[in-house]
Short mmCIF file of C-alpha atoms in Angstrom, two decimals:
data_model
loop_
_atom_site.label_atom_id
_atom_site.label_comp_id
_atom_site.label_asym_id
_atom_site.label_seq_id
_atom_site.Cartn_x
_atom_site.Cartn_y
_atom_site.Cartn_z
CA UNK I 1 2.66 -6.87 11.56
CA UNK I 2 -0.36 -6.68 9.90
CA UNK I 3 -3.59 -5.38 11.29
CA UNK I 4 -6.16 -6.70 9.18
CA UNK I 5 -7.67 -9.55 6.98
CA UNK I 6 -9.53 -9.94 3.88
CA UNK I 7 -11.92 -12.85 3.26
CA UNK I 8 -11.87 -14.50 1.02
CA UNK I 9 -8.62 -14.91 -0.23
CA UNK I 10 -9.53 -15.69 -3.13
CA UNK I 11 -12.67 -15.55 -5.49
CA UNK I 12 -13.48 -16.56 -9.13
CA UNK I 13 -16.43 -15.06 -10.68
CA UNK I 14 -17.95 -14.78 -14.40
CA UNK I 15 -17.79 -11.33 -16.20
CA UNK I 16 -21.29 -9.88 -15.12
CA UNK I 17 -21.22 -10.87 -11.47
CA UNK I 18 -20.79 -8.73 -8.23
CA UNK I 19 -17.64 -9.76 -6.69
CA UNK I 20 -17.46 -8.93 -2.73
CA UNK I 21 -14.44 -8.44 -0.62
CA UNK I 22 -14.56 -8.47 3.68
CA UNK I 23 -11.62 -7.00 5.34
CA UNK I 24 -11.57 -6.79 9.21
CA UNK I 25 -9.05 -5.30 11.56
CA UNK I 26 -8.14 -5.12 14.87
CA UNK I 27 -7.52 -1.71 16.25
CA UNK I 28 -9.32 1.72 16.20
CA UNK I 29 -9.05 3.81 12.75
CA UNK I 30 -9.62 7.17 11.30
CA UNK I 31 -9.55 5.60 8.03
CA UNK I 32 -9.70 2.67 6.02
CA UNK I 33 -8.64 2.52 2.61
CA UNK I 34 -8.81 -0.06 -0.79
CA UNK I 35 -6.59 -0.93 -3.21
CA UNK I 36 -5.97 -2.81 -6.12
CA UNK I 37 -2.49 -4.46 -7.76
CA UNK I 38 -2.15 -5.94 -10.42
CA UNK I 39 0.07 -8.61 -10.70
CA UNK I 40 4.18 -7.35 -9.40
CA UNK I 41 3.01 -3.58 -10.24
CA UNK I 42 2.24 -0.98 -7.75
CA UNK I 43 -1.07 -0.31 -5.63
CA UNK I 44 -3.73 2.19 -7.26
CA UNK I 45 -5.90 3.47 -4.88
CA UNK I 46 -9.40 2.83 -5.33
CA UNK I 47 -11.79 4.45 -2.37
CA UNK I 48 -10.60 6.17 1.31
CA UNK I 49 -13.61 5.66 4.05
CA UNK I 50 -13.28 6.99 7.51
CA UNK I 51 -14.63 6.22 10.44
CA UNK I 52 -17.25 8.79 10.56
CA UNK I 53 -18.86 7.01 7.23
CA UNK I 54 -20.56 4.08 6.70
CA UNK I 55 -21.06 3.74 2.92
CA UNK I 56 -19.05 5.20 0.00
CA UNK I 57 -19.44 4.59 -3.94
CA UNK I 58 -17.49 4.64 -6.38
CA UNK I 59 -18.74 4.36 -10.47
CA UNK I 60 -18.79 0.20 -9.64
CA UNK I 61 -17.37 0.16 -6.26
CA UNK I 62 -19.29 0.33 -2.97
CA UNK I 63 -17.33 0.31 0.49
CA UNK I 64 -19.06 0.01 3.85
CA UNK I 65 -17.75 0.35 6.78
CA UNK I 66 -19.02 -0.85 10.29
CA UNK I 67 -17.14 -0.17 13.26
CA UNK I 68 -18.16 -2.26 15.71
CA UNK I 69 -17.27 -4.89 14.08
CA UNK I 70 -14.02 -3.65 12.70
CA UNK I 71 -14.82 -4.63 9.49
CA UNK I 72 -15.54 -3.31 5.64
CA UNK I 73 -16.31 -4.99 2.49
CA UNK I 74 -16.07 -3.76 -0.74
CA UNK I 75 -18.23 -4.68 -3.40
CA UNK I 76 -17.44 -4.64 -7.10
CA UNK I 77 -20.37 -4.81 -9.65
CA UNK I 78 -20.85 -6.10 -13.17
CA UNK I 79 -17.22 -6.97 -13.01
CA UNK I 80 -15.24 -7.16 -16.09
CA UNK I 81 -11.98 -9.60 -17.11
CA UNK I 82 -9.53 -6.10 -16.41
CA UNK I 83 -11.01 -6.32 -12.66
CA UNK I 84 -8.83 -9.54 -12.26
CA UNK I 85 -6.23 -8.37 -9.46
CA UNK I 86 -5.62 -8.46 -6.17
CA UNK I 87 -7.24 -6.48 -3.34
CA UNK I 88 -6.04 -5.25 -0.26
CA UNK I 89 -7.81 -2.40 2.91
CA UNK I 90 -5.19 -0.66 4.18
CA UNK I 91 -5.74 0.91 7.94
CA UNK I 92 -4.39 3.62 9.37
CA UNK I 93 -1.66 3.70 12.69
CA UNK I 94 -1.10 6.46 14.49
CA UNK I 95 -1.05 8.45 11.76
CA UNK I 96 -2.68 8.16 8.15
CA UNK I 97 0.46 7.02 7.00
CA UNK I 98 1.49 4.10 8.71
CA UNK I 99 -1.30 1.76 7.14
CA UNK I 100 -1.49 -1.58 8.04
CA UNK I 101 -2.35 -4.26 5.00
CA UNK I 102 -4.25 -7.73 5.05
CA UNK I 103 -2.85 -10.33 3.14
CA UNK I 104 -5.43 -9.52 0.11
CA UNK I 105 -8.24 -11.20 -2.00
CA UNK I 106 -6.63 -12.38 -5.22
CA UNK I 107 -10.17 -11.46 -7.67
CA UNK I 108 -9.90 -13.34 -11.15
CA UNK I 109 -12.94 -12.44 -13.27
CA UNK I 110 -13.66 -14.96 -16.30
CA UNK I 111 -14.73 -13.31 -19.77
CA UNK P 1 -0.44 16.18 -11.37
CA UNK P 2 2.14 13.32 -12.09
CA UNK P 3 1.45 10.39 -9.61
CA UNK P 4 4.02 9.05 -7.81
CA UNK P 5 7.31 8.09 -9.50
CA UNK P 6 9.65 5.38 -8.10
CA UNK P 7 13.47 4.61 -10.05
CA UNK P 8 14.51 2.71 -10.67
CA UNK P 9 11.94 0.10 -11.91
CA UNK P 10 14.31 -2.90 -11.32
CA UNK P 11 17.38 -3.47 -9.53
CA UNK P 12 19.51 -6.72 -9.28
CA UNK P 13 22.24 -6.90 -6.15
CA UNK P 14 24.24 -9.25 -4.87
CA UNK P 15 24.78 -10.23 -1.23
CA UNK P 16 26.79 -8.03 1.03
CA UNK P 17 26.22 -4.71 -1.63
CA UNK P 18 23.82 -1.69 -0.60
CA UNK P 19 21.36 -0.19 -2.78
CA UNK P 20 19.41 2.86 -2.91
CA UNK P 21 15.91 3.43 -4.46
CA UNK P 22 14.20 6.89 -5.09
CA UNK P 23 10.70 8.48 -5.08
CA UNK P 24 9.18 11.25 -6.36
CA UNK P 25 6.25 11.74 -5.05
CA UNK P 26 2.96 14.15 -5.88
CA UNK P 27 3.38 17.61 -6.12
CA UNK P 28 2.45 19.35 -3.00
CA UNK P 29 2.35 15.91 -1.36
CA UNK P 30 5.15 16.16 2.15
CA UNK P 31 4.29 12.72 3.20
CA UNK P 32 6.32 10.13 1.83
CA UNK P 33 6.34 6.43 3.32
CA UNK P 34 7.92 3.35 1.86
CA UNK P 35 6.35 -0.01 2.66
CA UNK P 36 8.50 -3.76 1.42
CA UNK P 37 6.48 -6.24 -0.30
CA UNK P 38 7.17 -10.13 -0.66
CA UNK P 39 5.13 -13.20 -1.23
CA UNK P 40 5.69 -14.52 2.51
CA UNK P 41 5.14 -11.28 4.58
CA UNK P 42 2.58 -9.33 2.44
CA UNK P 43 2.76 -5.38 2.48
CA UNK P 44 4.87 -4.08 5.57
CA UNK P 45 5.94 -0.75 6.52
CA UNK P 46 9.27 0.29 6.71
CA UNK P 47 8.71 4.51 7.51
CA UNK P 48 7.78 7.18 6.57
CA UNK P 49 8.74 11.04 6.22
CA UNK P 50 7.19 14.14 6.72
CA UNK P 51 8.82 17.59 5.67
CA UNK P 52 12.50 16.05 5.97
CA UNK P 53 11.70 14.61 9.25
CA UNK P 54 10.88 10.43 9.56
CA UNK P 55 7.67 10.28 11.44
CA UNK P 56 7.34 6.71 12.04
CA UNK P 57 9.76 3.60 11.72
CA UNK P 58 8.15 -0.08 10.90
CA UNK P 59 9.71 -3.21 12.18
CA UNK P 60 12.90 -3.59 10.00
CA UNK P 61 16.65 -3.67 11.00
CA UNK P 62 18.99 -0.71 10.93
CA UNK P 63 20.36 -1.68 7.63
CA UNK P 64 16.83 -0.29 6.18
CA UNK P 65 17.46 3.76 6.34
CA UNK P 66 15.66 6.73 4.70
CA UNK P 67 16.10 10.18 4.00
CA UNK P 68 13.99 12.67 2.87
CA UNK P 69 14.99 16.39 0.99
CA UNK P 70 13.58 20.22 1.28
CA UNK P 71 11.72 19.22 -2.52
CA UNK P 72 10.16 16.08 -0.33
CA UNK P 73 11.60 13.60 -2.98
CA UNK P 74 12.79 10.50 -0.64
CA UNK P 75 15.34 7.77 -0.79
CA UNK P 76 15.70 4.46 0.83
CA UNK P 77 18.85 2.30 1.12
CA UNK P 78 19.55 -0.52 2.14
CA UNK P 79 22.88 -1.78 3.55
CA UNK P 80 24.83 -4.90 3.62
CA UNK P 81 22.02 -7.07 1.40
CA UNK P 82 20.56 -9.93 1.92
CA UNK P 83 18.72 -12.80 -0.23
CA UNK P 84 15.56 -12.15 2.22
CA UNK P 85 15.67 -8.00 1.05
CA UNK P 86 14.55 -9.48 -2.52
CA UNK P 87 10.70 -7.67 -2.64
CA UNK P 88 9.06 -5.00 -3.94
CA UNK P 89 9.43 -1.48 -2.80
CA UNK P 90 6.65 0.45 -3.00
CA UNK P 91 6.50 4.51 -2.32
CA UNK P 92 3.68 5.97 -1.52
CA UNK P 93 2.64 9.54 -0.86
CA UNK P 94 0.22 12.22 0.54
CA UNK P 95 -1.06 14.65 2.13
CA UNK P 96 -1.71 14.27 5.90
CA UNK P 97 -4.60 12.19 6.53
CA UNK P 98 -5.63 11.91 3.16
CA UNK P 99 -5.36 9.54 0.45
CA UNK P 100 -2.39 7.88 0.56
CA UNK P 101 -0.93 6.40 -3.56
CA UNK P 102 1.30 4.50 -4.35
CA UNK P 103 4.33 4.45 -6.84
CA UNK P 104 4.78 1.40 -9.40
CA UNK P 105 7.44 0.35 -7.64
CA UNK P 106 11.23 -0.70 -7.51
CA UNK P 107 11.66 -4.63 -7.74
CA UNK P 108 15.30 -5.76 -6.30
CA UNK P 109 16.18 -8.86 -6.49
CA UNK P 110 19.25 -9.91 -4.27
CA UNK P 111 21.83 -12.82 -5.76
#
């Protein structure tokens, strides 16, 4: 089953724009991680957070992570046309390896 | 280091045949899991192995088996196919607790 959810699910931008993704989830973590796929091709890891942090960047990426609410966003700036993919956040089960995934915010970025 | 290699790339079955997919994945990495994608379910988790041993088993049927050798290279096959096993297979490795990445992934398509 999955465990969480990303809002929206999906978002059109212009090339220059911020694009910003929610994800929450329902269950305690020790991490929480993002990912993007492009269209039928495999998931390449963008940014791990755990539960201990709050905020981690990336180059154009910035990830927060609040707790309490069970919930992370991940903001992309001054996106570009090659950021048009999908995004999931991934939680950890019991172990780091059993991740739950939401269903995903499908990001098209317009040159 | 190599990332995570899946073979093959595509597969096409029909009903009642098995199949088996296989994954390399990072060097040094002895966590391999194996997760199904389709359009209707999203990302799920089928298991995952940890130095030859599975560590934790998703919510699939029997038919859905693993294995994992001493080099930590990992197979899955499937049994007995069905139009509903058409998806995208997706390996993914690690360390424990760690980042987890992903392999392109194997698309099989079931006839």
């Amino acid at each position: 089953s999955q465990q969480g959810e990303e809002d929206p699910q999906a978002l059109s931008i212009q090339e220059g724009e911020n694009a910003t993704m929610n994800c929450s989830y329902k269950t305690s973590i020790n991490n929480l991680q993002w990912y993007r796929q492009n269209s039928g091709r495999g998931l390449v890891h963008l940014i791990l957070i755990r539960s201990n942090e709050r905020e981690k960047h990336s180059g154009r990426l910035r990830v927060t992570l609040d707790t309490s609410k069970k919930s992370s966003s991940l903001l992309i700036t001054a996106s570009r046309a090659a950021d048009t993919a999908s995004y999931f956040c991934a939680t950890d089960g019991y172990n780091n390896n059993d991740m739950r995934f939401g269903a995903g915010t499908r990001l098209t970025v317009k040159p | 280091k190599a990332g995570v290699t899946q073979t093959p790339r595509y597969l096409i079955k029909t009903r009642g045949q098995q199949v088996t997919l296989s994954c390399s994945p990072i060097s040094g990495h002895r966590s391999v899991s194996w997760y199904q994608q389709t359009p209707g379910q999203g990302l799920q988790f089928l298991f995952e192995y940890f130095s030859e041993t599975q560590r934790n088993k998703g919510n699939f049927p029997g038919r859905f088996s693993g294995r994992q050798f001493s080099n930590s290279r990992s197979e899955m096959n499937v049994s007995t196919l069905e139009l509903g096993d058409s998806a995208l297979y997706l390996c993914a490795s690690s360390t424990d607790y760690d980042r987890v990445f992903f392999g392109p992934g194997t698309r099989l398509t079931v006839l």
